[in-house]
PDB file of C-alpha atoms in Angstrom:
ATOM      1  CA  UNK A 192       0.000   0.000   0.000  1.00 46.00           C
ATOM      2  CA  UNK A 193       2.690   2.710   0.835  1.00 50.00           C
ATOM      3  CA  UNK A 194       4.500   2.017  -2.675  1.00 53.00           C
ATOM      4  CA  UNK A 195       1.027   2.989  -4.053  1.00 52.00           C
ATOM      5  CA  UNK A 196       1.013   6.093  -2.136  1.00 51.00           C
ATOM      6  CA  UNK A 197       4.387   6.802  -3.142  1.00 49.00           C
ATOM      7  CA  UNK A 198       3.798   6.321  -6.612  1.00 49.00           C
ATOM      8  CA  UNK A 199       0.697   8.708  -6.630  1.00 51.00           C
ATOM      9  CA  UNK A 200       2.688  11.390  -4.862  1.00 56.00           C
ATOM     10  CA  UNK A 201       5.356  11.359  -7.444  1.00 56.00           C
ATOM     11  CA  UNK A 202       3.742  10.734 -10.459  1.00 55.00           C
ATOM     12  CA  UNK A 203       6.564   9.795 -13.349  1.00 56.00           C
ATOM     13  CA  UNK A 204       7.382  13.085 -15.366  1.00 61.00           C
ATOM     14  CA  UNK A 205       6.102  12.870 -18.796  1.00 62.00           C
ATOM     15  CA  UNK A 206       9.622  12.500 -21.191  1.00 68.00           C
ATOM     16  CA  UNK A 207       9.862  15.804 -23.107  1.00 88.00           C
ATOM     17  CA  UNK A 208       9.699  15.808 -26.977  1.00 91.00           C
ATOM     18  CA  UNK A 209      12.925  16.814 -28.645  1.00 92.00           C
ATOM     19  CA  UNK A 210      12.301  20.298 -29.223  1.00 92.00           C
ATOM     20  CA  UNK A 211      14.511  20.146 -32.706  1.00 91.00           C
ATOM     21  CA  UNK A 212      13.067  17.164 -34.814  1.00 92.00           C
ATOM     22  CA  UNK A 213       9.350  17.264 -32.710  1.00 91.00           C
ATOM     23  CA  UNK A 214       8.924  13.342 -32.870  1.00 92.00           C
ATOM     24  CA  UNK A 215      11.359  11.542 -30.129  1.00 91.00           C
ATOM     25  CA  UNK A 216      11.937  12.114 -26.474  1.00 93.00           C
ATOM     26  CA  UNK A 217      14.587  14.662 -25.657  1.00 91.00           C
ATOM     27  CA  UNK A 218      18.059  12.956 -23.550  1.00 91.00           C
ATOM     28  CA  UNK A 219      20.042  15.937 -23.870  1.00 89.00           C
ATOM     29  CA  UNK A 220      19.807  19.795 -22.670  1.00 89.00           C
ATOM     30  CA  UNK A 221      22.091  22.102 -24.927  1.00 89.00           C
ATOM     31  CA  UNK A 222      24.060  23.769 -21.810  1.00 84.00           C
ATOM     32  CA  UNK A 223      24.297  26.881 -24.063  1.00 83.00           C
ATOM     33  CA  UNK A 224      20.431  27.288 -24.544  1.00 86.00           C
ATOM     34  CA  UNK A 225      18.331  24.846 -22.764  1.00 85.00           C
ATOM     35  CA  UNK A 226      17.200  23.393 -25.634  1.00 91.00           C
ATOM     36  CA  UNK A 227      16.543  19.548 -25.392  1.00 92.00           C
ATOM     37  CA  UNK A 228      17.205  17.224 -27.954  1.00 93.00           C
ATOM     38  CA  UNK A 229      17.154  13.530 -29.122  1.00 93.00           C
ATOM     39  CA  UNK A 230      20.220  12.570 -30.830  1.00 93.00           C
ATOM     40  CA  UNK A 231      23.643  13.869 -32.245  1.00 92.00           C
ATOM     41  CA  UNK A 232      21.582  14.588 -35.883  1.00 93.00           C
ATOM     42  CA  UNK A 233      19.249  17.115 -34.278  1.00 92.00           C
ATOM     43  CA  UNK A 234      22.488  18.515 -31.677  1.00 92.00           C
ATOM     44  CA  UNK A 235      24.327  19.509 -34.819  1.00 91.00           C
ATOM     45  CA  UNK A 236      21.066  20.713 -36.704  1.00 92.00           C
ATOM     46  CA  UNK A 237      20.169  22.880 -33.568  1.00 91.00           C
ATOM     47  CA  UNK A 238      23.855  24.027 -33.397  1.00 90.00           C
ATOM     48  CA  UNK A 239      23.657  25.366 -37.207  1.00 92.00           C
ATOM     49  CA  UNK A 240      20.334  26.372 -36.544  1.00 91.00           C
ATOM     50  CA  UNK A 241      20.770  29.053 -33.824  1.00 90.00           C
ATOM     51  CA  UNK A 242      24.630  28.895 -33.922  1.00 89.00           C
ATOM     52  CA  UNK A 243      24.578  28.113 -30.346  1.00 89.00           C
ATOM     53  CA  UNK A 244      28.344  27.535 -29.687  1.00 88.00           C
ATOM     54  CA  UNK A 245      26.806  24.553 -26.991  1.00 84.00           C
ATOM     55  CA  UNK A 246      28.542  26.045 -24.097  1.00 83.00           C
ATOM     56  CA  UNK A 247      26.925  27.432 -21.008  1.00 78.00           C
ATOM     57  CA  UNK A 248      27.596  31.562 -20.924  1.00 79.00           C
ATOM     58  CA  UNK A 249      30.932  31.772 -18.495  1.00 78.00           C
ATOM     59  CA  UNK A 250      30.253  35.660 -17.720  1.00 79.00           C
ATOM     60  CA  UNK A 251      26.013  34.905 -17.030  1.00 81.00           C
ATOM     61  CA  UNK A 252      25.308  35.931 -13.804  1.00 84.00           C
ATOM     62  CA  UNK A 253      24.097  32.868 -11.313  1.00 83.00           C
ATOM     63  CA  UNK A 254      21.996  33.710  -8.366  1.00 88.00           C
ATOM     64  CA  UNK A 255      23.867  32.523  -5.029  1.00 88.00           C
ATOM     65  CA  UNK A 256      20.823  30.110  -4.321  1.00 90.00           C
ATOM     66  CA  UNK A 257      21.748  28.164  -7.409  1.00 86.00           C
ATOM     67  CA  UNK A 258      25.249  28.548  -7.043  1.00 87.00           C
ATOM     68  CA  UNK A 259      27.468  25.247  -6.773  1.00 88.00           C
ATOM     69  CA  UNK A 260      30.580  23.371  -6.427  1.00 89.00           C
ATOM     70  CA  UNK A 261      31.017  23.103 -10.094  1.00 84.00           C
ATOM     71  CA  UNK A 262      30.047  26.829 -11.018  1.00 85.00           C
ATOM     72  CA  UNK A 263      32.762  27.962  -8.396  1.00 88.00           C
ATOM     73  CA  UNK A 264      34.942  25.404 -11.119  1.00 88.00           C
ATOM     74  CA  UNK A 265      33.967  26.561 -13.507  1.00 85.00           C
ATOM     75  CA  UNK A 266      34.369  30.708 -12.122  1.00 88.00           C
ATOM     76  CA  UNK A 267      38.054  29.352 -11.134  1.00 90.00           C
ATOM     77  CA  UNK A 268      38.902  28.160 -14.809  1.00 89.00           C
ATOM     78  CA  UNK A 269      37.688  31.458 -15.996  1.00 89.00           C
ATOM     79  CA  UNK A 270      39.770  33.514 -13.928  1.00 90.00           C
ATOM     80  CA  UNK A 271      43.156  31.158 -15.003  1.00 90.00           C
ATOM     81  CA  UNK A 272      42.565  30.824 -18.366  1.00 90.00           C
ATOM     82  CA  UNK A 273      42.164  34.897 -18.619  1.00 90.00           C
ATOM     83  CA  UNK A 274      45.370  34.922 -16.606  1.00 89.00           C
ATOM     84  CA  UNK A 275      46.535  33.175 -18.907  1.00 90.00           C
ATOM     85  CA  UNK A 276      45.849  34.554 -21.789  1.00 90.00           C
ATOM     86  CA  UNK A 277      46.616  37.838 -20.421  1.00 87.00           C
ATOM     87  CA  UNK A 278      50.749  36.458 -19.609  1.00 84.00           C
ATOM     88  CA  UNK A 279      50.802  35.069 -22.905  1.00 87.00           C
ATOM     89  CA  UNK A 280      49.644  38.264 -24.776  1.00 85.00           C
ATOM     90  CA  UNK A 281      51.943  40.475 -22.474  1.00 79.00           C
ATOM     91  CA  UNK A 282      54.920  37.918 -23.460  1.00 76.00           C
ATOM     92  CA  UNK A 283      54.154  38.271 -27.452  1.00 79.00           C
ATOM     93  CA  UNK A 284      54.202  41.847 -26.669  1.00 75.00           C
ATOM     94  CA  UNK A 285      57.382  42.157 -25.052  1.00 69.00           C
ATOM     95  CA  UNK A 286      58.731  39.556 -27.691  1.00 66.00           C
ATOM     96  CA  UNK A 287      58.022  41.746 -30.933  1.00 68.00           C
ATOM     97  CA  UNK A 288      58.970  45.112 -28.949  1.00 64.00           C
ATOM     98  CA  UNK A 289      62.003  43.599 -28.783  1.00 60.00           C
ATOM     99  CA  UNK A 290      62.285  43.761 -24.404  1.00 56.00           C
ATOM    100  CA  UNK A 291      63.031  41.280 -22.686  1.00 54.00           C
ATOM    101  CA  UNK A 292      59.841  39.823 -20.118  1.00 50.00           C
ATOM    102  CA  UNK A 293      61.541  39.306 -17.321  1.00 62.00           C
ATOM    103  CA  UNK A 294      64.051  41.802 -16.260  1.00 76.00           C
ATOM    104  CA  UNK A 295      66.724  41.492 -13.974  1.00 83.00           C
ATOM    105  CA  UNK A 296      67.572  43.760 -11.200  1.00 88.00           C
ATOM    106  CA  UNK A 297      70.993  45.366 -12.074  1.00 90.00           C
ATOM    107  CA  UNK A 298      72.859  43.870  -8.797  1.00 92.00           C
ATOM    108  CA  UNK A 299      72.147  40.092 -10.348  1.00 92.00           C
ATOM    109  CA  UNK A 300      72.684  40.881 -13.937  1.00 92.00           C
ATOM    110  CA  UNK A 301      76.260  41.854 -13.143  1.00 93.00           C
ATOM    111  CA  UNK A 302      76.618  39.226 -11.273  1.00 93.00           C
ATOM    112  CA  UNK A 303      75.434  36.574 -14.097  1.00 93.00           C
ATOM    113  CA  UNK A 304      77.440  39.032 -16.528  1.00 93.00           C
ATOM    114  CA  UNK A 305      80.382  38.482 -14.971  1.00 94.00           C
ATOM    115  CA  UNK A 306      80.085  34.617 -14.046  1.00 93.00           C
ATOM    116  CA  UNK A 307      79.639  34.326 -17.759  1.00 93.00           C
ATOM    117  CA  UNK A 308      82.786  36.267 -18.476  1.00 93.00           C
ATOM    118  CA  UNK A 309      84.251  33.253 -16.538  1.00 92.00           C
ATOM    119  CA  UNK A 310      82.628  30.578 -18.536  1.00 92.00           C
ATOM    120  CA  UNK A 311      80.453  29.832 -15.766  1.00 91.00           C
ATOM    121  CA  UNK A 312      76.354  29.555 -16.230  1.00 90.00           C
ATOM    122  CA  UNK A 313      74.579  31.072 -13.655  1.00 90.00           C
ATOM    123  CA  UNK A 314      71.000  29.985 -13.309  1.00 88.00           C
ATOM    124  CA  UNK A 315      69.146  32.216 -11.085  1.00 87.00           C
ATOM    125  CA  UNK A 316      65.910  30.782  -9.001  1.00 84.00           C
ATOM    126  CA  UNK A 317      62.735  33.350  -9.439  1.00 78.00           C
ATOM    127  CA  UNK A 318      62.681  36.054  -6.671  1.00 78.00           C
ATOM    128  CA  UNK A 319      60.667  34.809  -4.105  1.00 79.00           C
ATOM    129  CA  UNK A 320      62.471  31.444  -3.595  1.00 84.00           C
ATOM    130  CA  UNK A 321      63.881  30.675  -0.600  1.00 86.00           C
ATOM    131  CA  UNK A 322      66.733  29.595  -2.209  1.00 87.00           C
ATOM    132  CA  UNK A 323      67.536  32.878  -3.978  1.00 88.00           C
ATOM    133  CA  UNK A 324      66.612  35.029  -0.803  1.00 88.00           C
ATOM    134  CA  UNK A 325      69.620  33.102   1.293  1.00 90.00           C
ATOM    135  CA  UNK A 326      71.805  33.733  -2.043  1.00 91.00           C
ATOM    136  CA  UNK A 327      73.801  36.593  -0.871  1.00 92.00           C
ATOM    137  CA  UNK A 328      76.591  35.746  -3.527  1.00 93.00           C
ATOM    138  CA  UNK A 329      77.587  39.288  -5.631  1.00 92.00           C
ATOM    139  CA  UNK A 330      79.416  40.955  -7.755  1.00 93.00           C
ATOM    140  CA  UNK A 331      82.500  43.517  -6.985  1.00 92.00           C
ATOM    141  CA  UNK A 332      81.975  46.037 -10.224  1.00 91.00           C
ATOM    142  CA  UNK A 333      85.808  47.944  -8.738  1.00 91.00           C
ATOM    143  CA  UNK A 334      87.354  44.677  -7.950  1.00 89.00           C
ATOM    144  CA  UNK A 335      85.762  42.961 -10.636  1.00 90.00           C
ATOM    145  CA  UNK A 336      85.462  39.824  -8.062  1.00 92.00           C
ATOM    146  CA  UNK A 337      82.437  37.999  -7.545  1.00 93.00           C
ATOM    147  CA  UNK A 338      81.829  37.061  -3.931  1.00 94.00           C
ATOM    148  CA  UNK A 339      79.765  33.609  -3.860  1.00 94.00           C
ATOM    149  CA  UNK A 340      77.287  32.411  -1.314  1.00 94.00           C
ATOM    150  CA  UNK A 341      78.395  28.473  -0.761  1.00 93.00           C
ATOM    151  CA  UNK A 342      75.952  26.117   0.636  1.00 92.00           C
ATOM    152  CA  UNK A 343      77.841  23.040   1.806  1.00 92.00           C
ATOM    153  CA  UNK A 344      75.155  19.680   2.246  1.00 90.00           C
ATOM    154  CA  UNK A 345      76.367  16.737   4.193  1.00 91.00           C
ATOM    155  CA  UNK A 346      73.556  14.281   3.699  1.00 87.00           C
ATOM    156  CA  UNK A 347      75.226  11.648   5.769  1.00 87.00           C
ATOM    157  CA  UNK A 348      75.184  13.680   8.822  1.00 88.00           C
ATOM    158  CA  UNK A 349      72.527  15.654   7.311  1.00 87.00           C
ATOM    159  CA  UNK A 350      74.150  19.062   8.168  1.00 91.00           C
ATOM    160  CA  UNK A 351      73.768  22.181   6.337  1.00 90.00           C
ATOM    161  CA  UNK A 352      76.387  24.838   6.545  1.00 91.00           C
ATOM    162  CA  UNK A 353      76.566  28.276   4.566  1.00 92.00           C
ATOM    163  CA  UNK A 354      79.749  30.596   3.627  1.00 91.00           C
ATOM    164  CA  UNK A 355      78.724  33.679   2.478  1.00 91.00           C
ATOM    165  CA  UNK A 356      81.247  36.370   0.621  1.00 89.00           C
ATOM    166  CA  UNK A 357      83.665  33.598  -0.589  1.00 90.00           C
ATOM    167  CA  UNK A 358      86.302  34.417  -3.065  1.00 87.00           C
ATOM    168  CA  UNK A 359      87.455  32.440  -5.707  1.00 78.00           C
ATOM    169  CA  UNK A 360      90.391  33.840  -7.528  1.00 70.00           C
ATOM    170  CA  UNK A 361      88.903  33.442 -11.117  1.00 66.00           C
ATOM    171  CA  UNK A 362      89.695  35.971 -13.939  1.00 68.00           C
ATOM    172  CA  UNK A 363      87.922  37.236 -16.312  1.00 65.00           C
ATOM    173  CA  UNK A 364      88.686  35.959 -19.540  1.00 61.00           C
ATOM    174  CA  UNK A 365      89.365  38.773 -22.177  1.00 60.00           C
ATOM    175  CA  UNK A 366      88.407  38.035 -26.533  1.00 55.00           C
TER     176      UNK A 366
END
C-alpha cells in the first residue's frame, strides 16, 4: 500500500519531446540554450540552426541560491585561463617590442654578466624562492670579483652549513 502512495505522490514526469526534430523524447539539454534534444543529428542541426556555440555563458550571472561546487569550477577556470591569456599576450608583446619579459635587477645581472665572463652559467631561481633570498653571492663592479654564497650539504650527517662572501680567484677571460 505505501508504494502505491508513493507512486501517486510522485507521479513519473512525462519525457519531453525533442524540441529540434518534434517526434522523439529529448536525452540531452544544450548547456548553451536549454534546448533539449534527441540525438547527435538534431544537436548539430540545432547548433547550425541558432549557432549556439553549446557552451553554457561563463560571464552569465548565477543567483547565489543556485550557485554550486562546479560553477565555483567553472568561475576558477575562468579567472586562469584569462590569466593566462593575459601572460601570454603580455609575453608576445614584449617579444616583438624587442624587451626582454623578465628583467633582472641590475645587482644580479652583473653578477650573471660576470660569471659568464668566466665561462660559468649562472642559473638564477625566481625572486621569491627561498633559495635565492639566502643567495647573498655578488658581484665587486671595482674589484671585478664575484663574492659567492656556498651552501655546503652533508647528507650523511645531514648538516647544512653556509659561507657567504667567498672568493674564488677566477679571472675574467678577455676576446
Amino acid at each position: 500500500m505505501e508504494v502505491v502512495e508513493a507512486a501517486s505522490l510522485n507521479p513519473p514526469k512525462k519525457p519531453s519531446i525533442c524540441n529540434e526534430c518534434n517526434l522523439n523524447p529529448s536525452k540531452y539539454t544544450c548547456p548553451g540554450c536549454s534546448l533539449r534534444s534527441c540525438s547527435l543529428p538534431c544537436v548539430k542541426s540545432h547548433k547550425q540552426r541558432t549557432s549556439c556555440m553549446g557552451k553554457r555563458p561563463r560571464s552569465e550571472f548565477v543567483p547565489f541560491s543556485q550557485f554550486d561546487d562546479n560553477l565555483l569550477i567553472s568561475d576558477y577556470n575562468l579567472l586562469e585561463e584569462v590569466k593566462r591569456v593575459a601572460d601570454s599576450a603580455q609575453r608576445l608583446r614584449n617579444g616583438l617590442c624587442g624587451k626582454p619579459y623578465f628583467k633582472l635587477p641590475d645587482k644580479l645581472r652583473f653578477l650573471k654578466n660576470a660569471a659568464y665572463r668566466r665561462n660559468t652559467k649562472l642559473l638564477l631561481l625566481p625572486s621569491g624562492m627561498s633559495m635565492r633570498e639566502k643567495n647573498n653571492s655578488w658581484y665587486n663592479i671595482k674589484k671585478k670579483s664575484i663574492f659567492w654564497t656556498i651552501e655546503w650539504r652533508f647528507h650523511s650527517a645531514d648538516v647544512v652549513l653556509t659561507d657567504h662572501g667567498v672568493f674564488i680567484d677566477g679571472e675574467e677571460e678577455t676576446d
